[in-house]
CSV table of C-alpha atoms and ligand atoms in Angstrom, one decimal:
chain,number,residue,atom,x,y,z
A,4,UNK,CA,1.6,12.8,19.9
A,5,UNK,CA,4.4,15.4,19.8
A,6,UNK,CA,6.6,12.9,21.6
A,7,UNK,CA,5.6,10.0,19.4
A,8,UNK,CA,6.4,12.0,16.3
A,9,UNK,CA,9.6,13.2,17.7
A,10,UNK,CA,10.7,9.7,18.6
A,11,UNK,CA,9.9,8.2,15.1
A,12,UNK,CA,13.5,7.1,14.5
A,13,UNK,CA,13.7,5.5,17.9
A,14,UNK,CA,10.6,3.5,17.0
A,15,UNK,CA,12.3,2.4,13.9
A,16,UNK,CA,15.2,1.2,15.9
A,17,UNK,CA,13.0,-0.6,18.3
A,18,UNK,CA,11.1,-2.2,15.4
A,19,UNK,CA,14.5,-3.6,14.2
A,20,UNK,CA,15.1,-5.0,17.6
A,21,UNK,CA,11.8,-6.7,17.7
A,22,UNK,CA,12.4,-8.1,14.2
A,23,UNK,CA,15.8,-9.5,15.1
A,24,UNK,CA,14.2,-11.7,17.8
A,25,UNK,CA,11.5,-13.2,15.5
A,26,UNK,CA,11.7,-16.7,14.0
A,27,UNK,CA,9.1,-17.7,11.4
A,28,UNK,CA,7.7,-20.9,10.1
A,29,UNK,CA,8.4,-21.1,6.4
A,30,UNK,CA,5.2,-21.8,4.3
A,31,UNK,CA,4.6,-25.6,3.9
A,32,UNK,CA,3.4,-25.0,0.4
A,33,UNK,CA,4.3,-22.8,-2.6
A,34,UNK,CA,2.9,-19.2,-2.2
A,35,UNK,CA,1.4,-17.7,-5.3
A,36,UNK,CA,0.0,-14.5,-4.0
A,37,UNK,CA,0.1,-12.2,-1.0
A,38,UNK,CA,-3.0,-10.4,0.5
A,39,UNK,CA,-2.5,-7.9,3.3
A,40,UNK,CA,-5.6,-7.0,5.4
A,41,UNK,CA,-5.7,-3.8,7.4
A,42,UNK,CA,-7.6,-0.6,7.9
A,43,UNK,CA,-6.5,3.0,8.6
A,44,UNK,CA,-3.4,3.4,10.6
A,45,UNK,CA,-2.8,-0.3,10.4
A,46,UNK,CA,-3.5,-0.6,6.6
A,47,UNK,CA,-1.2,2.2,5.5
A,48,UNK,CA,2.0,0.4,6.3
A,49,UNK,CA,1.0,-2.4,3.9
A,50,UNK,CA,0.3,0.1,1.2
A,51,UNK,CA,3.6,1.9,1.6
A,52,UNK,CA,5.6,-1.4,1.7
A,53,UNK,CA,3.8,-2.7,-1.4
A,54,UNK,CA,5.0,0.5,-3.2
A,55,UNK,CA,8.6,-0.2,-1.9
A,56,UNK,CA,8.9,-3.8,-2.9
A,57,UNK,CA,6.9,-3.8,-6.1
A,58,UNK,CA,9.9,-3.9,-8.4
A,59,UNK,CA,11.6,-6.7,-6.5
A,60,UNK,CA,9.0,-9.1,-5.3
A,61,UNK,CA,7.9,-11.8,-7.7
A,62,UNK,CA,4.5,-12.3,-6.1
A,63,UNK,CA,1.5,-10.0,-6.6
A,64,UNK,CA,0.3,-8.1,-3.4
A,65,UNK,CA,-3.3,-7.2,-2.9
A,66,UNK,CA,-4.4,-4.9,-0.2
A,67,UNK,CA,-7.7,-5.6,1.5
A,68,UNK,CA,-9.5,-2.8,3.5
A,69,UNK,CA,-12.8,-4.7,3.7
A,70,UNK,CA,-14.6,-7.6,5.4
A,71,UNK,CA,-14.2,-10.0,2.5
A,72,UNK,CA,-11.3,-11.4,0.5
A,73,UNK,CA,-10.9,-11.6,-3.3
A,74,UNK,CA,-12.1,-14.8,-4.9
A,75,UNK,CA,-8.5,-16.0,-5.8
A,76,UNK,CA,-7.5,-16.5,-2.2
A,77,UNK,CA,-6.9,-20.1,-1.4
A,78,UNK,CA,-4.3,-22.5,0.1
A,79,UNK,CA,-1.5,-21.0,-1.9
A,80,UNK,CA,-2.2,-17.4,-0.6
A,81,UNK,CA,-0.3,-15.8,2.2
A,82,UNK,CA,-2.8,-13.7,4.0
A,83,UNK,CA,-1.4,-11.1,6.5
A,84,UNK,CA,-3.6,-9.5,9.1
A,85,UNK,CA,-2.4,-6.1,10.3
A,86,UNK,CA,-4.3,-4.6,13.1
A,87,UNK,CA,-2.8,-2.5,15.9
A,88,UNK,CA,-5.5,-3.2,18.4
A,89,UNK,CA,-6.1,-6.7,17.0
A,90,UNK,CA,-9.8,-6.0,17.1
A,91,UNK,CA,-10.7,-4.3,13.9
A,92,UNK,CA,-13.7,-6.2,12.6
A,93,UNK,CA,-13.0,-5.9,8.9
A,94,UNK,CA,-9.6,-7.4,9.5
A,95,UNK,CA,-10.6,-10.2,11.9
A,96,UNK,CA,-13.5,-11.2,9.6
A,97,UNK,CA,-11.3,-11.3,6.5
A,98,UNK,CA,-8.9,-13.5,8.5
A,99,UNK,CA,-11.7,-15.8,9.4
A,100,UNK,CA,-12.4,-16.2,5.7
A,101,UNK,CA,-8.7,-16.8,5.0
A,102,UNK,CA,-8.7,-19.6,7.6
A,103,UNK,CA,-11.8,-21.1,6.0
A,104,UNK,CA,-10.0,-21.0,2.6
A,105,UNK,CA,-6.9,-22.7,4.0
A,106,UNK,CA,-4.6,-19.8,3.3
A,107,UNK,CA,-1.2,-19.5,5.0
A,108,UNK,CA,-1.7,-16.7,7.7
A,109,UNK,CA,0.6,-14.3,9.5
A,110,UNK,CA,-0.4,-11.5,11.9
A,111,UNK,CA,1.1,-8.2,13.1
A,112,UNK,CA,-0.6,-6.7,16.1
A,113,UNK,CA,-0.2,-5.4,19.7
A,114,UNK,CA,-2.6,-8.0,21.0
A,115,UNK,CA,-6.5,-8.4,21.0
A,116,UNK,CA,-8.4,-10.8,19.0
A,117,UNK,CA,-5.8,-11.2,16.3
A,118,UNK,CA,-3.1,-12.3,18.7
A,119,UNK,CA,-5.4,-14.8,20.2
A,120,UNK,CA,-6.6,-16.1,16.8
A,121,UNK,CA,-2.9,-16.6,15.7
A,122,UNK,CA,-2.0,-18.4,18.9
A,123,UNK,CA,-5.0,-20.6,18.9
A,124,UNK,CA,-4.5,-21.6,15.3
A,125,UNK,CA,-0.7,-21.9,15.3
A,126,UNK,CA,-0.1,-19.0,12.9
A,127,UNK,CA,3.0,-16.8,13.3
A,128,UNK,CA,2.3,-13.4,14.8
A,129,UNK,CA,4.5,-10.4,15.7
A,130,UNK,CA,3.5,-8.6,18.8
A,131,UNK,CA,4.4,-4.8,18.7
A,132,UNK,CA,4.3,-2.5,21.7
A,133,UNK,CA,0.7,-1.4,22.4
A,134,UNK,CA,-1.1,1.5,24.0
A,135,UNK,CA,-0.6,4.3,21.5
A,136,UNK,CA,-2.7,5.5,18.6
A,137,UNK,CA,-2.3,3.1,15.7
A,138,UNK,CA,-1.2,5.9,13.3
A,139,UNK,CA,1.9,6.5,15.5
A,140,UNK,CA,2.9,2.9,15.3
A,141,UNK,CA,3.7,3.0,11.5
A,142,UNK,CA,7.4,2.3,12.1
A,143,UNK,CA,6.6,-1.2,13.6
A,144,UNK,CA,4.3,-2.3,10.8
A,145,UNK,CA,6.7,-1.2,8.1
A,146,UNK,CA,9.7,-3.0,9.5
A,147,UNK,CA,7.8,-6.2,10.5
A,148,UNK,CA,6.3,-6.6,7.1
A,149,UNK,CA,9.7,-6.0,5.3
A,150,UNK,CA,11.4,-8.3,7.8
A,151,UNK,CA,8.9,-11.1,7.2
A,152,UNK,CA,9.2,-10.8,3.4
A,153,UNK,CA,12.9,-11.0,3.7
A,154,UNK,CA,12.9,-13.9,6.1
A,155,UNK,CA,10.6,-15.8,3.8
A,156,UNK,CA,13.0,-15.1,0.9
A,157,UNK,CA,10.6,-12.9,-1.1
A,158,UNK,CA,12.9,-9.8,-0.9
A,159,UNK,CA,16.6,-9.2,-0.2
A,160,UNK,CA,17.8,-7.3,2.9
A,161,UNK,CA,18.2,-4.1,0.8
A,162,UNK,CA,14.9,-2.6,1.8
A,163,UNK,CA,15.8,-3.1,5.5
A,164,UNK,CA,19.2,-1.5,5.0
A,165,UNK,CA,17.4,1.5,3.4
A,166,UNK,CA,15.1,1.9,6.3
A,167,UNK,CA,18.2,1.8,8.5
A,168,UNK,CA,19.8,4.6,6.4
A,169,UNK,CA,16.6,6.6,6.8
A,170,UNK,CA,17.2,6.8,10.5
A,171,UNK,CA,20.4,8.8,10.0
A,172,UNK,CA,18.8,10.8,7.2
A,173,UNK,CA,16.0,12.0,9.3
A,174,UNK,CA,18.1,12.7,12.4
A,175,UNK,CA,20.6,14.8,10.2
A,176,UNK,CA,17.7,16.8,8.8
A,177,UNK,CA,15.5,17.4,11.9
A,178,UNK,CA,15.9,21.2,11.9
A,179,UNK,CA,15.2,21.5,8.2
A,180,UNK,CA,12.2,19.2,8.4
A,181,UNK,CA,10.8,21.2,11.2
A,182,UNK,CA,11.0,24.5,9.2
A,183,UNK,CA,9.4,23.0,6.1
A,184,UNK,CA,6.7,21.3,8.2
A,185,UNK,CA,5.7,24.7,9.7
A,186,UNK,CA,5.7,26.3,6.2
A,187,UNK,CA,3.5,23.6,4.9
A,188,UNK,CA,1.0,23.9,7.8
A,189,UNK,CA,0.9,27.7,7.3
A,190,UNK,CA,0.2,27.1,3.5
A,191,UNK,CA,-2.6,24.6,4.1
A,192,UNK,CA,-4.3,26.4,7.0
A,193,UNK,CA,-7.9,27.4,6.1
A,194,UNK,CA,-7.8,25.7,2.7
A,195,UNK,CA,-8.5,22.2,1.4
A,196,UNK,CA,-5.2,20.3,0.8
A,197,UNK,CA,-4.8,18.6,-2.5
A,198,UNK,CA,-1.9,16.2,-2.4
A,199,UNK,CA,-0.2,15.0,-5.6
A,200,UNK,CA,2.6,12.5,-6.0
A,201,UNK,CA,3.9,9.9,-8.4
A,202,UNK,CA,2.2,6.5,-8.3
A,203,UNK,CA,5.1,4.8,-6.4
A,204,UNK,CA,4.6,7.4,-3.7
A,205,UNK,CA,0.9,6.8,-3.4
A,206,UNK,CA,1.2,5.2,0.0
A,207,UNK,CA,3.1,8.3,1.2
A,208,UNK,CA,0.5,10.7,0.0
A,209,UNK,CA,-2.4,8.6,1.4
A,210,UNK,CA,-0.6,8.5,4.7
A,211,UNK,CA,-0.2,12.3,4.5
A,212,UNK,CA,-4.0,12.8,3.9
A,213,UNK,CA,-4.7,10.4,6.8
A,214,UNK,CA,-2.4,12.3,9.1
A,215,UNK,CA,-4.0,15.6,8.2
A,216,UNK,CA,-7.5,14.0,8.7
A,217,UNK,CA,-6.8,12.4,12.1
A,218,UNK,CA,-4.1,14.6,13.7
A,219,UNK,CA,-5.2,18.0,12.3
A,220,UNK,CA,-9.0,17.5,11.9
A,221,UNK,CA,-8.6,18.7,8.4
A,222,UNK,CA,-10.0,17.6,5.1
A,223,UNK,CA,-7.7,16.9,2.1
A,224,UNK,CA,-7.7,14.6,-0.8
A,225,UNK,CA,-4.9,12.8,-2.7
A,226,UNK,CA,-4.3,11.7,-6.3
A,227,UNK,CA,-1.4,10.4,-8.2
A,228,UNK,CA,0.3,11.5,-11.4
A,229,UNK,CA,0.0,10.3,-14.2
A,230,UNK,CA,-3.6,9.1,-13.4
A,231,UNK,CA,-4.9,12.6,-12.4
A,232,UNK,CA,-3.7,13.9,-15.7
A,233,UNK,CA,-6.5,11.9,-17.3
A,234,UNK,CA,-9.4,13.3,-15.3
A,235,UNK,CA,-8.8,15.5,-12.2
A,236,UNK,CA,-6.6,17.9,-14.2
A,237,UNK,CA,-9.8,18.9,-16.1
A,238,UNK,CA,-11.6,19.3,-12.8
A,239,UNK,CA,-9.2,22.2,-12.0
A,240,UNK,CA,-11.3,24.1,-14.6
A,241,UNK,CA,-13.6,24.6,-11.5
A,242,UNK,CA,-10.7,25.0,-9.1
A,243,UNK,CA,-10.0,28.2,-7.2
A,244,UNK,CA,-8.1,29.7,-4.2
A,245,UNK,CA,-9.9,27.5,-1.7
A,246,UNK,CA,-7.6,24.7,-2.7
A,247,UNK,CA,-4.0,24.2,-1.7
A,248,UNK,CA,-2.2,21.9,-3.9
A,249,UNK,CA,1.0,20.2,-2.7
A,250,UNK,CA,3.4,18.4,-5.0
A,251,UNK,CA,5.5,15.6,-3.5
A,252,UNK,CA,8.6,15.7,-5.7
A,253,UNK,CA,11.5,13.2,-5.7
A,254,UNK,CA,14.6,12.5,-7.6
A,255,UNK,CA,13.5,9.2,-8.9
A,256,UNK,CA,10.3,10.4,-10.6
A,257,UNK,CA,10.1,8.9,-14.1
A,258,UNK,CA,11.4,11.5,-16.7
A,259,UNK,CA,8.1,11.6,-18.4
A,260,UNK,CA,6.2,12.1,-15.1
A,261,UNK,CA,8.7,15.0,-14.4
A,262,UNK,CA,7.4,16.8,-17.4
A,263,UNK,CA,3.8,15.9,-16.3
A,264,UNK,CA,4.5,17.4,-12.9
A,265,UNK,CA,5.7,20.7,-14.5
A,266,UNK,CA,2.7,21.0,-16.8
A,267,UNK,CA,0.2,20.1,-14.0
A,268,UNK,CA,1.8,22.5,-11.6
A,269,UNK,CA,1.6,25.3,-14.1
A,270,UNK,CA,-2.1,24.6,-15.0
A,271,UNK,CA,-3.1,24.1,-11.3
A,272,UNK,CA,-1.3,27.2,-10.0
A,273,UNK,CA,-3.3,29.4,-12.4
A,274,UNK,CA,-6.4,28.5,-10.5
A,275,UNK,CA,-5.2,28.1,-6.9
A,276,UNK,CA,-2.8,31.0,-7.1
A,277,UNK,CA,-0.1,29.0,-5.4
A,278,UNK,CA,1.5,25.5,-5.2
A,279,UNK,CA,3.7,24.0,-2.5
A,280,UNK,CA,6.7,22.0,-3.6
A,281,UNK,CA,7.8,19.3,-1.2
A,282,UNK,CA,11.2,17.9,-2.2
A,283,UNK,CA,12.1,14.5,-0.8
A,284,UNK,CA,15.6,13.9,0.4
A,285,UNK,CA,17.5,10.6,0.5
A,286,UNK,CA,19.3,8.1,-1.8
A,287,UNK,CA,16.5,5.6,-2.3
A,288,UNK,CA,12.7,5.3,-2.6
A,289,UNK,CA,12.5,4.1,1.0
A,290,UNK,CA,14.7,7.0,2.4
A,291,UNK,CA,12.8,9.6,0.4
A,292,UNK,CA,9.4,8.1,1.5
A,293,UNK,CA,10.3,8.1,5.2
A,294,UNK,CA,11.7,11.6,5.0
A,295,UNK,CA,8.4,12.8,3.5
A,296,UNK,CA,6.3,10.7,5.9
A,297,UNK,CA,8.1,12.2,8.9
A,298,UNK,CA,8.0,15.8,7.5
A,299,UNK,CA,4.2,15.5,7.0
A,300,UNK,CA,3.7,14.0,10.5
A,301,UNK,CA,5.2,17.3,11.9
A,302,UNK,CA,3.1,19.4,9.5
A,303,UNK,CA,0.0,17.6,10.7
A,304,UNK,CA,1.1,18.4,14.3
A,305,UNK,CA,1.5,22.1,13.5
A,306,UNK,CA,-1.7,22.3,11.5
A,307,UNK,CA,-3.5,20.8,14.4
A,308,UNK,CA,-2.2,23.6,16.6
A,309,UNK,CA,-3.4,26.2,14.1
A,310,UNK,CA,-6.8,24.6,14.1
A,311,UNK,CA,-6.9,24.5,18.0
A,312,UNK,CA,-7.8,20.8,17.7
A,313,UNK,CA,-7.1,17.9,20.0
A,314,UNK,CA,-4.5,15.8,18.1
A,315,UNK,CA,-5.2,12.6,20.0
A,316,UNK,CA,-9.1,12.8,19.6
A,317,UNK,CA,-10.6,10.1,17.3
A,318,UNK,CA,-13.9,10.0,19.2
A,319,UNK,CA,-16.0,9.6,16.1
A,320,UNK,CA,-14.0,6.4,15.1
A,321,UNK,CA,-14.4,5.0,18.6
A,322,UNK,CA,-18.2,5.8,18.6
A,323,UNK,CA,-18.6,4.1,15.2
A,324,UNK,CA,-16.7,1.1,16.3
A,325,UNK,CA,-18.7,0.8,19.6
A,326,UNK,CA,-22.1,1.1,17.7
A,327,UNK,CA,-21.0,-1.6,15.3
A,328,UNK,CA,-20.0,-3.7,18.2
A,329,UNK,CA,-23.6,-3.7,19.5
A,330,UNK,CA,-24.8,-5.3,16.2
B,409,PA5,O1,-6.1,5.8,13.5
B,409,PA5,C1,-6.9,5.0,13.8
B,409,PA5,O2,-7.3,4.8,15.0
B,409,PA5,C2,-7.6,4.1,12.8
B,409,PA5,O3,-7.2,4.6,11.5
B,409,PA5,C3,-7.3,2.7,13.1
B,409,PA5,O4,-5.9,2.4,12.7
B,409,PA5,C4,-8.2,1.8,12.3
B,409,PA5,O5,-9.5,2.0,12.7
B,409,PA5,C5,-7.9,0.3,12.5
B,409,PA5,O6,-7.7,0.0,13.8
B,409,PA5,P1,-6.5,-0.9,14.2
B,409,PA5,O7,-5.3,-0.2,13.8
B,409,PA5,O8,-6.6,-1.1,15.7
B,409,PA5,O9,-6.7,-2.2,13.4
């Protein structure tokens, strides 16, 4: 996992290489909505991409982390299946439903049932390199989704250019990222992490929580501002030093949310006795997101070391899948 985290920018480059070789069939009907199906390490890329493109794309994007599709899905829906193994049953069953509803379908996977399903039905599918934990393959799903939207004419090439720019940003800040990641892991150790960010960074903070869960064997939760100002902030009345709040700050936070961050930090720090400020670097939402994602990946690695845990172990997920497989 250490090697996979360290080579994140190489994976982004490889993802661009894969994307450059893809040719796609344009939809043979107008597309009115987009649905992306995926769970865990394969669903998070869709959440992050939907945050990134929401101000540009003219179509609504719905994320499905379940067995069933929303009622609006029909022939004018683009349904994307994202499953690293290709065998996640919630995703494959949702795609069976998409096929039955006559939707236009696309897949992103390293193989398995999803690859077979796409081949057999004549749906486009991008095959990414397999054999690693799905959470370490985020670079591939991010780039393939953006590339697909770009090739279909839903978004300009700007997002892809910004991912390219992130490669240099991360490489130029490797030493600094490492120091902050170690500080963050020290701060979180022995406490319950509470991760706060603005709504357009929700994918980033969900990814952070997932990485702490899976890599570090650590419980945390995440909430967005402003929504948490309307409920969870009151919950801090019962907060104390067991909790370790982390604020994901960025230059593009809405001015009114900046003020909300200040007031929230002040209120929360009175209970937790400390807050950790993570400041994103970069010139765009995408660069800032990838900077934070990479920094947290390292923090999850260091926190795993502190917890003396096995970073690769996801035995309980494997057990659960095998028990369901017997049904
Ligand atoms: O990290 C993991 O292994 C999980 O979160 C998986 O990504 C999730 O179970 C879905 O599996 P897949 O990515 O193969 O569709």
